[in-house]
Amino acid sequence: MRIELPAERTLVYETTMPIRWGDMDAMGHVNNTVYFRYMESARIEWFERFGCPVDPQGEGPVIGNAFCNFLRQLEYPGVLRVRTYVGAVGNSSFDTYHEILLDDDAEARVRANGGATVVWVNFPEQRAVPLPERIRQALRRSF
């Protein structure tokens, strides 16, 4: 089963990162769990860039769900380009999507794509709360 990325999404961030030797598994390609790390790393960089902090004593983002479509295998060595998109914004959550490509691929073929629903939570109370206005404004500026 493949989960399709929605057409209604906006590119908000792009970064590069290396494929590390240790990212590979015994089959000689990047292990499937590592793709989630690539998406997480891009998402965290973007969070930091637009001021979406995590305060374990207060509020911050957590992942409500995540998925990845593995389209073409990746192998060491290589440099990845990870594109981050924002989709729907709700009361206490917003959707993020990612495309993973090899940076030097002239055909710009997507090797994997996926996404996550980010939920804003009050950590001490362990419950979802409305997105703060400053985060909502930052998301709007991303568009």
Tab-separated table of C-alpha atoms in Angstrom:
chain	number	residue	atom	x	y	z
A	1	MET	CA	0.000	0.000	0.000
A	2	ARG	CA	1.305	3.437	-0.925
A	3	ILE	CA	0.043	6.583	0.801
A	4	GLU	CA	-0.078	9.449	-1.675
A	5	LEU	CA	1.066	12.925	-0.688
A	6	PRO	CA	-1.661	15.514	-1.167
A	7	ALA	CA	-1.405	18.014	-4.002
A	8	GLU	CA	-2.321	20.797	-1.550
A	9	ARG	CA	0.950	21.271	0.289
A	10	THR	CA	3.535	24.027	0.411
A	11	LEU	CA	7.325	23.651	0.294
A	12	VAL	CA	8.650	25.258	3.495
A	13	TYR	CA	12.174	23.912	3.931
A	14	GLU	CA	14.921	22.073	2.087
A	15	THR	CA	18.142	20.646	3.507
A	16	THR	CA	20.934	18.269	2.594
A	17	MET	CA	22.485	15.514	4.679
A	18	PRO	CA	24.955	12.698	4.050
A	19	ILE	CA	24.140	9.029	3.851
A	20	ARG	CA	26.360	7.520	6.534
A	21	TRP	CA	28.031	4.114	6.279
A	22	GLY	CA	26.169	3.037	9.411
A	23	ASP	CA	22.811	3.830	7.770
A	24	MET	CA	23.104	0.679	5.663
A	25	ASP	CA	21.899	-2.756	6.703
A	26	ALA	CA	23.154	-6.252	5.909
A	27	MET	CA	21.460	-6.072	2.497
A	28	GLY	CA	23.762	-3.204	1.454
A	29	HIS	CA	21.152	-0.454	1.280
A	30	VAL	CA	19.872	2.163	3.717
A	31	ASN	CA	17.784	0.490	6.407
A	32	ASN	CA	14.082	1.336	6.276
A	33	THR	CA	14.076	2.804	9.800
A	34	VAL	CA	16.715	5.362	8.818
A	35	TYR	CA	14.381	7.059	6.329
A	36	PHE	CA	12.277	8.132	9.315
A	37	ARG	CA	15.442	9.651	10.857
A	38	TYR	CA	16.116	11.602	7.657
A	39	MET	CA	12.581	13.031	7.739
A	40	GLU	CA	12.853	13.720	11.469
A	41	SER	CA	16.169	15.545	11.051
A	42	ALA	CA	14.720	17.782	8.331
A	43	ARG	CA	11.574	18.440	10.388
A	44	ILE	CA	13.606	19.350	13.513
A	45	GLU	CA	15.867	21.714	11.513
A	46	TRP	CA	12.753	23.384	10.118
A	47	PHE	CA	11.149	23.580	13.598
A	48	GLU	CA	14.255	25.301	14.946
A	49	ARG	CA	14.361	27.674	11.993
A	50	PHE	CA	10.793	28.936	12.457
A	51	GLY	CA	10.825	28.962	16.274
A	52	CYS	CA	8.898	25.829	17.197
A	53	PRO	CA	10.614	24.905	20.480
A	54	VAL	CA	10.075	21.892	22.671
A	55	ASP	CA	9.578	22.651	26.362
A	56	PRO	CA	9.215	19.408	28.367
A	57	GLN	CA	7.845	21.478	31.260
A	58	GLY	CA	5.332	23.224	29.016
A	59	GLU	CA	4.129	22.699	25.457
A	60	GLY	CA	5.540	21.540	22.160
A	61	PRO	CA	5.218	19.299	19.120
A	62	VAL	CA	4.939	15.513	19.102
A	63	ILE	CA	4.326	13.145	16.214
A	64	GLY	CA	0.822	11.688	16.116
A	65	ASN	CA	1.549	9.374	13.194
A	66	ALA	CA	4.163	8.891	10.509
A	67	PHE	CA	4.503	7.028	7.234
A	68	CYS	CA	7.084	6.419	4.533
A	69	ASN	CA	6.833	5.184	0.951
A	70	PHE	CA	10.077	3.499	-0.123
A	71	LEU	CA	10.308	4.146	-3.865
A	72	ARG	CA	13.985	3.554	-4.801
A	73	GLN	CA	16.748	2.219	-2.604
A	74	LEU	CA	19.526	4.383	-1.247
A	75	GLU	CA	23.128	3.288	-0.751
A	76	TYR	CA	26.269	4.725	0.775
A	77	PRO	CA	27.933	7.011	-0.256
A	78	GLY	CA	25.623	9.839	-1.157
A	79	VAL	CA	24.190	13.169	-0.184
A	80	LEU	CA	20.457	13.519	0.259
A	81	ARG	CA	18.186	16.454	-0.413
A	82	VAL	CA	15.157	16.394	1.870
A	83	ARG	CA	12.238	18.682	1.063
A	84	THR	CA	9.724	19.499	3.793
A	85	TYR	CA	6.163	20.583	3.064
A	86	VAL	CA	3.236	21.726	5.203
A	87	GLY	CA	-0.279	20.550	4.472
A	88	ALA	CA	-3.476	20.975	6.441
A	89	VAL	CA	-3.395	23.003	9.658
A	90	GLY	CA	-5.983	22.143	12.282
A	91	ASN	CA	-6.825	23.378	15.742
A	92	SER	CA	-4.070	21.469	17.552
A	93	SER	CA	-2.159	19.811	14.712
A	94	PHE	CA	-0.656	20.249	11.269
A	95	ASP	CA	0.530	17.835	8.598
A	96	THR	CA	4.093	17.698	7.303
A	97	TYR	CA	5.346	15.847	4.241
A	98	HIS	CA	8.819	15.026	2.960
A	99	GLU	CA	10.506	13.998	-0.264
A	100	ILE	CA	13.937	12.370	-0.150
A	101	LEU	CA	16.147	12.619	-3.248
A	102	LEU	CA	19.820	12.099	-4.044
A	103	ASP	CA	21.341	15.563	-4.277
A	104	ASP	CA	23.324	14.814	-7.450
A	105	ASP	CA	20.535	13.005	-9.329
A	106	ALA	CA	20.098	15.013	-12.535
A	107	GLU	CA	16.660	13.457	-13.017
A	108	ALA	CA	15.585	14.525	-9.477
A	109	ARG	CA	13.909	11.168	-8.844
A	110	VAL	CA	12.210	10.931	-5.460
A	111	ARG	CA	13.706	7.965	-3.607
A	112	ALA	CA	11.181	8.045	-0.749
A	113	ASN	CA	8.400	10.242	0.488
A	114	GLY	CA	6.367	10.346	3.635
A	115	GLY	CA	4.908	12.502	6.289
A	116	ALA	CA	3.788	13.008	9.831
A	117	THR	CA	0.984	14.682	11.703
A	118	VAL	CA	2.442	17.050	14.289
A	119	VAL	CA	0.267	17.490	17.377
A	120	TRP	CA	0.791	20.366	19.816
A	121	VAL	CA	0.641	19.026	23.365
A	122	ASN	CA	0.841	20.173	26.942
A	123	PHE	CA	3.529	17.806	28.250
A	124	PRO	CA	2.712	17.907	31.997
A	125	GLU	CA	-0.982	17.283	31.263
A	126	GLN	CA	-0.207	14.831	28.427
A	127	ARG	CA	-2.974	16.128	26.178
A	128	ALA	CA	-3.373	17.977	22.903
A	129	VAL	CA	-3.942	21.725	23.149
A	130	PRO	CA	-4.641	24.385	20.495
A	131	LEU	CA	-1.680	25.572	18.436
A	132	PRO	CA	-0.294	28.783	19.948
A	133	GLU	CA	-0.970	31.852	17.818
A	134	ARG	CA	2.792	32.415	17.294
A	135	ILE	CA	3.125	28.896	15.800
A	136	ARG	CA	0.014	29.392	13.682
A	137	GLN	CA	1.486	32.691	12.386
A	138	ALA	CA	4.849	31.032	11.686
A	139	LEU	CA	3.079	28.321	9.699
A	140	ARG	CA	1.215	30.995	7.717
A	141	ARG	CA	4.510	32.793	6.978
A	142	SER	CA	5.893	29.475	5.715
A	143	PHE	CA	3.290	29.566	2.968
